[in-house]
PDB file of C-alpha atoms in Angstrom:
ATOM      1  CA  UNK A   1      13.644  15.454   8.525  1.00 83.00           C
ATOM      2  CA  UNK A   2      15.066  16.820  11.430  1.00 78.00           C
ATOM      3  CA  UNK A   3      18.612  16.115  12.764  1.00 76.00           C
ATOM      4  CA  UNK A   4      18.366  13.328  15.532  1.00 85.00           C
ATOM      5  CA  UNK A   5      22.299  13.122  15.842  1.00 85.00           C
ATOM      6  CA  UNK A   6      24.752  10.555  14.337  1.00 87.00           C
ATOM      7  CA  UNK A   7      23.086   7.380  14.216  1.00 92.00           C
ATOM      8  CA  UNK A   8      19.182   8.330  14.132  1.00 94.00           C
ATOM      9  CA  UNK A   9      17.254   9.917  11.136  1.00 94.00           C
ATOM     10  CA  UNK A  10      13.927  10.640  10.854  1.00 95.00           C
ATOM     11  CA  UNK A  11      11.858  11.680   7.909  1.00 95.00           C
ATOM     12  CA  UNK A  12       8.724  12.724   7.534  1.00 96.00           C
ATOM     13  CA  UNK A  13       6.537  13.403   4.351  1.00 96.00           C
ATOM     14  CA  UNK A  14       3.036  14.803   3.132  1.00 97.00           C
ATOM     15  CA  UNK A  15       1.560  14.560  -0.468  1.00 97.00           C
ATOM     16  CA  UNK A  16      -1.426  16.101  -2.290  1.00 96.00           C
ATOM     17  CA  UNK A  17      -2.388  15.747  -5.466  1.00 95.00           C
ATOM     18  CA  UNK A  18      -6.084  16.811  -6.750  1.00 91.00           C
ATOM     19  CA  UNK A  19      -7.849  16.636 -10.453  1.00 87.00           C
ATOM     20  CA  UNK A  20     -10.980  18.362 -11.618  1.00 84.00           C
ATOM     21  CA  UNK A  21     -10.808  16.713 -15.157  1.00 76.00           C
ATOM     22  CA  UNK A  22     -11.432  12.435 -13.837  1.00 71.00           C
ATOM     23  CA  UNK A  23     -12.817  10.618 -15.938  1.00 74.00           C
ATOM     24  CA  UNK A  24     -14.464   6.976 -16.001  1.00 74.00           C
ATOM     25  CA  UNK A  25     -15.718   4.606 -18.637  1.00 76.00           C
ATOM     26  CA  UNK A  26     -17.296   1.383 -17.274  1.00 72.00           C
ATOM     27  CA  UNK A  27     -17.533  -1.105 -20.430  1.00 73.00           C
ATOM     28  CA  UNK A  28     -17.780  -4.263 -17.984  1.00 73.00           C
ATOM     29  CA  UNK A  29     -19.254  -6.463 -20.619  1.00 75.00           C
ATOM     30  CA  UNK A  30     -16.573  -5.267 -22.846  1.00 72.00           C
ATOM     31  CA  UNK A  31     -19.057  -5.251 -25.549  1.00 75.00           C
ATOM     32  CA  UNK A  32     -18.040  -1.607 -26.502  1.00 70.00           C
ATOM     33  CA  UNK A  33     -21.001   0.012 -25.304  1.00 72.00           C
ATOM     34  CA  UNK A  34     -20.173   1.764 -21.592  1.00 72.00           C
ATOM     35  CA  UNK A  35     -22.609   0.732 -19.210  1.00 73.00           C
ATOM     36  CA  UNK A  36     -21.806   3.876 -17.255  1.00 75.00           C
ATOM     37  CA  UNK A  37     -19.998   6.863 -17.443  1.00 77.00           C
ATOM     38  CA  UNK A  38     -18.527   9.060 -14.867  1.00 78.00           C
ATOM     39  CA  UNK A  39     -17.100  12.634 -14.583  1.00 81.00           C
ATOM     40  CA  UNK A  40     -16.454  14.788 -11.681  1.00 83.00           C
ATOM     41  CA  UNK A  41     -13.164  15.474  -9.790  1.00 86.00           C
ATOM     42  CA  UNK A  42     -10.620  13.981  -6.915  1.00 87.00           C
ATOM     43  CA  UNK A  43      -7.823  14.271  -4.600  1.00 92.00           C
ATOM     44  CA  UNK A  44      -5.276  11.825  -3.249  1.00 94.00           C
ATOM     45  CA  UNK A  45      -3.584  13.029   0.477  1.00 96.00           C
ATOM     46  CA  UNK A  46      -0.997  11.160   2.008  1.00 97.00           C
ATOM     47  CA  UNK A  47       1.551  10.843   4.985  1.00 98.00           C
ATOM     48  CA  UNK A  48       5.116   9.247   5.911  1.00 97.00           C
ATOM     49  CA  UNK A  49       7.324   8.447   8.705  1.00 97.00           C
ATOM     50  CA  UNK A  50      10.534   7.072   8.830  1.00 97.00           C
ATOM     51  CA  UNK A  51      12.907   6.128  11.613  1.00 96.00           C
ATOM     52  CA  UNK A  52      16.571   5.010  10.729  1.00 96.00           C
ATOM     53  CA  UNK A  53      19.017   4.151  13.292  1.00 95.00           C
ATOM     54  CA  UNK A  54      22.343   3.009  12.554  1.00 94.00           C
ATOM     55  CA  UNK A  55      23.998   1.009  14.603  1.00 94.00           C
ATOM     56  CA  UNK A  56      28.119   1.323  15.345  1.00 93.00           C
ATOM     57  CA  UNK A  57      28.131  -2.778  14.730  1.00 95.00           C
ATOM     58  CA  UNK A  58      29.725  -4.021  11.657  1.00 93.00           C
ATOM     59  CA  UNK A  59      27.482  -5.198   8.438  1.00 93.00           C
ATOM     60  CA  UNK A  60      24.243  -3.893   9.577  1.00 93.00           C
ATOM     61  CA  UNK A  61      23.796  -5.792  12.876  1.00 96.00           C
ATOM     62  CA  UNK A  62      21.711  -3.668  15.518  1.00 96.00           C
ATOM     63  CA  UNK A  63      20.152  -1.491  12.566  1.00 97.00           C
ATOM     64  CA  UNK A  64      16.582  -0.521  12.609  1.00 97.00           C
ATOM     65  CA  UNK A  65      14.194   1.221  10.304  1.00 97.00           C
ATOM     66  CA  UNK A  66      10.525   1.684  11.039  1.00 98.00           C
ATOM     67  CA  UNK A  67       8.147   3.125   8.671  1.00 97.00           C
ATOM     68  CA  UNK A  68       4.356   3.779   8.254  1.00 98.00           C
ATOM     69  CA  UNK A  69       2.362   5.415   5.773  1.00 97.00           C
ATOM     70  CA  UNK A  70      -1.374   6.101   5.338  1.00 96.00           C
ATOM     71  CA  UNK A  71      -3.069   7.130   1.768  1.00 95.00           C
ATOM     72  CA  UNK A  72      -6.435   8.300   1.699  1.00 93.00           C
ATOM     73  CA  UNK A  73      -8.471   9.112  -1.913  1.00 89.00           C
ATOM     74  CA  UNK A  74     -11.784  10.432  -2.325  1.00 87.00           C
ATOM     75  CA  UNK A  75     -13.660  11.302  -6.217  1.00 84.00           C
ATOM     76  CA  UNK A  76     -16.663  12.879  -6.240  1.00 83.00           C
ATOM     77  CA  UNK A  77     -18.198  12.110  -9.840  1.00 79.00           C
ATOM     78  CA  UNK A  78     -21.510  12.366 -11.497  1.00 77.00           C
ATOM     79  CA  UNK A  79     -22.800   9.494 -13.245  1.00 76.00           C
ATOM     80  CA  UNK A  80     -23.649  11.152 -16.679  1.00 77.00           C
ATOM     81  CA  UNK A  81     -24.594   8.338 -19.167  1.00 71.00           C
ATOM     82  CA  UNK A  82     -25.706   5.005 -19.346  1.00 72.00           C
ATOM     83  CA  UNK A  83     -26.011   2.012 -21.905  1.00 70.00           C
ATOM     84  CA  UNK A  84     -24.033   4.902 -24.194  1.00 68.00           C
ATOM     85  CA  UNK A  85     -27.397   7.238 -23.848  1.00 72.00           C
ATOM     86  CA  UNK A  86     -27.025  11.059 -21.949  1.00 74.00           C
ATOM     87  CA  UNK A  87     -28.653  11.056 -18.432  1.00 78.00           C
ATOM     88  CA  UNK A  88     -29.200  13.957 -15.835  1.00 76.00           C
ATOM     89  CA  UNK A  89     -26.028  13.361 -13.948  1.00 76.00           C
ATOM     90  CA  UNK A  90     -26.381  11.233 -10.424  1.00 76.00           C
ATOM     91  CA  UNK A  91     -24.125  12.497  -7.972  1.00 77.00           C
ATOM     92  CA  UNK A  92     -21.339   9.280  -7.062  1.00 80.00           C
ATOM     93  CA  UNK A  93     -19.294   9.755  -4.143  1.00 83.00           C
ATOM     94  CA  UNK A  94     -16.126   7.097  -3.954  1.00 83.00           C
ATOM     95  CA  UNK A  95     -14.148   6.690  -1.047  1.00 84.00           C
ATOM     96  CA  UNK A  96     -10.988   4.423  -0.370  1.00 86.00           C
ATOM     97  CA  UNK A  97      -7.723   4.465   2.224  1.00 89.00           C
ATOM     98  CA  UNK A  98      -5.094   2.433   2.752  1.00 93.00           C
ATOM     99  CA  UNK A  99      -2.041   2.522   5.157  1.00 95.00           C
ATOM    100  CA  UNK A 100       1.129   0.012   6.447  1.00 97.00           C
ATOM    101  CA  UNK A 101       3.468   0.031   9.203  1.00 98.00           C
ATOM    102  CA  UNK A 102       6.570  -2.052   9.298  1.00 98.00           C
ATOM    103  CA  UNK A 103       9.896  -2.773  11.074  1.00 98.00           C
ATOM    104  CA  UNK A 104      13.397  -4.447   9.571  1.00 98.00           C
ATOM    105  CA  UNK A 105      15.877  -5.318  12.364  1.00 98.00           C
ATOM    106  CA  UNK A 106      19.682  -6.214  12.014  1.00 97.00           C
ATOM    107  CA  UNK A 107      19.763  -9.134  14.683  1.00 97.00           C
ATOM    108  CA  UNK A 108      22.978 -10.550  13.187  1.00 97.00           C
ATOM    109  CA  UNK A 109      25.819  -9.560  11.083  1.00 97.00           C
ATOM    110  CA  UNK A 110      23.985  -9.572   7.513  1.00 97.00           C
ATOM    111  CA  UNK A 111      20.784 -11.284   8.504  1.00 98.00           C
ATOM    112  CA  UNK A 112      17.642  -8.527   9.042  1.00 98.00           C
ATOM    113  CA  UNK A 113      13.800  -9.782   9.972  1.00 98.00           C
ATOM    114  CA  UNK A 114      11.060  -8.024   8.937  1.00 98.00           C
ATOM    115  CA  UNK A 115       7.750  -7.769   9.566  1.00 98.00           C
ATOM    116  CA  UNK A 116       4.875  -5.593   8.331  1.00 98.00           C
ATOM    117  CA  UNK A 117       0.852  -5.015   8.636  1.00 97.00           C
ATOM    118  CA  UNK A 118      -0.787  -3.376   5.544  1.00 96.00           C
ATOM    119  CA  UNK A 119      -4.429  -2.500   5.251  1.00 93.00           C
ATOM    120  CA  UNK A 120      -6.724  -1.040   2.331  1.00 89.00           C
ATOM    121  CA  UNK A 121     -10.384  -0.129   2.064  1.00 80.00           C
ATOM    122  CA  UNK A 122     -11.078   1.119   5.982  1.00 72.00           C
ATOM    123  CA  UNK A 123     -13.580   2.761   4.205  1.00 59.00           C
ATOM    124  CA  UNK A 124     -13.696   1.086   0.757  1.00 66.00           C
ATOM    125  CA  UNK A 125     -17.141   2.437  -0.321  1.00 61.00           C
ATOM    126  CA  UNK A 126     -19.189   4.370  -3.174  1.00 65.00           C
ATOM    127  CA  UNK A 127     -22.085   6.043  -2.646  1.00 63.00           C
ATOM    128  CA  UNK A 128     -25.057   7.496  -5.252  1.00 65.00           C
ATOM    129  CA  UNK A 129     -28.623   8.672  -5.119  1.00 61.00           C
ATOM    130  CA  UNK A 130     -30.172   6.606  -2.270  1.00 66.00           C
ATOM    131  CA  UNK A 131     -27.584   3.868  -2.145  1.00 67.00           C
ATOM    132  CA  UNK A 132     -24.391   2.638  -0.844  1.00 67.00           C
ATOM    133  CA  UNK A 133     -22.392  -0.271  -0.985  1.00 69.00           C
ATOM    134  CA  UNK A 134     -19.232  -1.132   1.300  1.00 68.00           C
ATOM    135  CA  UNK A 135     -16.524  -3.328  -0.232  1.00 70.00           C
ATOM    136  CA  UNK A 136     -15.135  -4.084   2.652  1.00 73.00           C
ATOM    137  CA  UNK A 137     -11.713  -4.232   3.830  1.00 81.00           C
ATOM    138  CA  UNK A 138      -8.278  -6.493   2.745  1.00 86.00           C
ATOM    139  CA  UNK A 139      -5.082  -7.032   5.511  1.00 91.00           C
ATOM    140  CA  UNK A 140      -1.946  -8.456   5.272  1.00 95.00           C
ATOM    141  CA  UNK A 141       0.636  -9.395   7.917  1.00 97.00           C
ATOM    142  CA  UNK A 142       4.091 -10.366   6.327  1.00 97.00           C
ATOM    143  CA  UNK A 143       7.373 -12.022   7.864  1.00 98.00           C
ATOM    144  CA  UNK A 144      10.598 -11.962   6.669  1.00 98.00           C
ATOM    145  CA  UNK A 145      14.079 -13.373   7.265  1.00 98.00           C
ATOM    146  CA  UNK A 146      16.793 -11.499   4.663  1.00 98.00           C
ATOM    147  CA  UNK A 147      20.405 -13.044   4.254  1.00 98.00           C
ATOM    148  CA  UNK A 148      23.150 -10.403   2.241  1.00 96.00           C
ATOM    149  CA  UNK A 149      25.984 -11.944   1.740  1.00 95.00           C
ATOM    150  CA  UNK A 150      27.707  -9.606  -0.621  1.00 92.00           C
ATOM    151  CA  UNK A 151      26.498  -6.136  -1.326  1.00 89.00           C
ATOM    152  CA  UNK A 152      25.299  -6.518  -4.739  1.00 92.00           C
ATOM    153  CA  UNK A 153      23.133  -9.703  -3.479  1.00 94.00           C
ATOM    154  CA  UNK A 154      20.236 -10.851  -1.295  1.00 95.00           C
ATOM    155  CA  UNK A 155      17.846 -14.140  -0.469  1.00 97.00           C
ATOM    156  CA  UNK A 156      15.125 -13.586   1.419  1.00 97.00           C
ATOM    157  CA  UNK A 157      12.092 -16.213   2.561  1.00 98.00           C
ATOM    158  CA  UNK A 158       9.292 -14.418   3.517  1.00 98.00           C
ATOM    159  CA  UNK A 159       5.167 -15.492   4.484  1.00 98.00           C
ATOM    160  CA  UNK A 160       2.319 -13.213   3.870  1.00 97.00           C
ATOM    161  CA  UNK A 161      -1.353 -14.237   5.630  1.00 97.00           C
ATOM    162  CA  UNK A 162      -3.935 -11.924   3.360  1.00 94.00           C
ATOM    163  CA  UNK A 163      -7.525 -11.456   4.633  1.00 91.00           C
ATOM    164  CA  UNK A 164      -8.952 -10.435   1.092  1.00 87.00           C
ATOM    165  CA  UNK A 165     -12.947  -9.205   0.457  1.00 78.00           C
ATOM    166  CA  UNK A 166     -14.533 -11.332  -1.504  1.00 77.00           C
ATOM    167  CA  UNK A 167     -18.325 -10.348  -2.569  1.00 74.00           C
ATOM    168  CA  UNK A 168     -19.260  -9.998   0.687  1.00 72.00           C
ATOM    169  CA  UNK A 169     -17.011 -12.905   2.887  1.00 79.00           C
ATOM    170  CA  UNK A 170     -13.130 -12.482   3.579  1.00 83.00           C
ATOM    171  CA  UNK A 171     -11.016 -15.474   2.045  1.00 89.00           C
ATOM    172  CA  UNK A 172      -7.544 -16.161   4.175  1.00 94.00           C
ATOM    173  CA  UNK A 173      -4.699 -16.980   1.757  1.00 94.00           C
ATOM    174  CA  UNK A 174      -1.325 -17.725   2.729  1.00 96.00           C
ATOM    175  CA  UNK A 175       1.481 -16.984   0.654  1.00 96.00           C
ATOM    176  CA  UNK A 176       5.359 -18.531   0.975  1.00 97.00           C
ATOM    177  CA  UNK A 177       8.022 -16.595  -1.342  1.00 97.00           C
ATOM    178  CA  UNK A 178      11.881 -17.538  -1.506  1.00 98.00           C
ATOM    179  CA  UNK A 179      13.533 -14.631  -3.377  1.00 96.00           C
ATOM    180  CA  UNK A 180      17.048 -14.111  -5.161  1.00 96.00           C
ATOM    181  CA  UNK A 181      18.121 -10.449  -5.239  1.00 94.00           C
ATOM    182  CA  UNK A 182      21.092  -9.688  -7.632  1.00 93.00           C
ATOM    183  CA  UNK A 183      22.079  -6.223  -8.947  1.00 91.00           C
ATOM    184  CA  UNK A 184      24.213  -5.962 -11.937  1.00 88.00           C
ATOM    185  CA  UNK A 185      26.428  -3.092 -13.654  1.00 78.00           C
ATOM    186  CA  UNK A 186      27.607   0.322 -12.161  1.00 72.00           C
ATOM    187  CA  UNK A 187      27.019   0.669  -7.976  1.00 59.00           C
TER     188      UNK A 187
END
């Protein structure tokens, strides 16, 4: 991260990770007989940003932190047996990403608001032989209002509206949360 002066940070952060051993089983019957299975290789990249600026007011009014991150993993995999029996392998492509931005704001003397955007499967899709199929893609914006009154303690009421795939449609679901925060022992 480099140095933004007193009251600013920023950090920033990349991540790679790849494997030439992955491995699937598909046994969606659970019958113990794999319908399908897969072996090939994959990688995982990633990247992070994070602003921090701390405000001279007391208990964290005026603070702000925004953040975003964005994931992206790929496999490319043969499809070597099926119904347990040894086939020539079928080349199986998989792709999938995901990223989120969000903000937290001190607007009062212990009270922050939040609010967030999160979205996976941009490209959510797998692709073999001749065919492809798209699983389309799931969002989520979140809102939160956080209350600390004593550093070892926090309530927070929060709403999440979720555009989720579903075979084909998107579903809306709302979701309301009211959460008690307490951390015990050594600080």
């Amino acid at each position: 991260g480099p140095d933004l002066g007193y009251s600013s940070a920023l950090q920033i952060g990349a991540s790679y990770a790849h494997s030439s051993t992955p491995q699937e089983i598909h046994d969606d019957d659970g019958d113990g007989n794999p319908e399908g299975v897969l072996d090939g290789t994959g990688s995982v990249w990633g990247v992070d940003l994070v602003y921090k600026y701390d405000s001279p007011k007391e208990y964290g009014q005026g603070d702000l932190t925004l953040q975003a991150e964005y994931v992206w993993r790929g496999r490319d995999l043969d499809l070597v047996a099926e119904g347990g029996e040894a086939i020539d392998p079928v080349p199986v492509e998989f792709e999938q990403d995901a990223f989120y931005v969000q903000g937290v704001y001190g607007f009062a003397p212990r009270w922050t608001l939040g609010a967030r955007y999160d979205q996976a499967g941009s490209p959510y899709e797998v692709r073999g032989g001749d065919e492809s199929e798209d699983f389309g893609t799931t969002s989520r914006w979140s809102g939160n209002v956080t209350f600390t009154p004593t550093e070892v303690s926090r309530v927070r009421v929060q709403y999440d509206r979720s555009v989720v795939a579903v075979d084909g449609s998107l579903e809306k679901v709302d979701a309301y949360y009211v959460q008690l925060q307490l951390s015990l022992g050594a600080h």
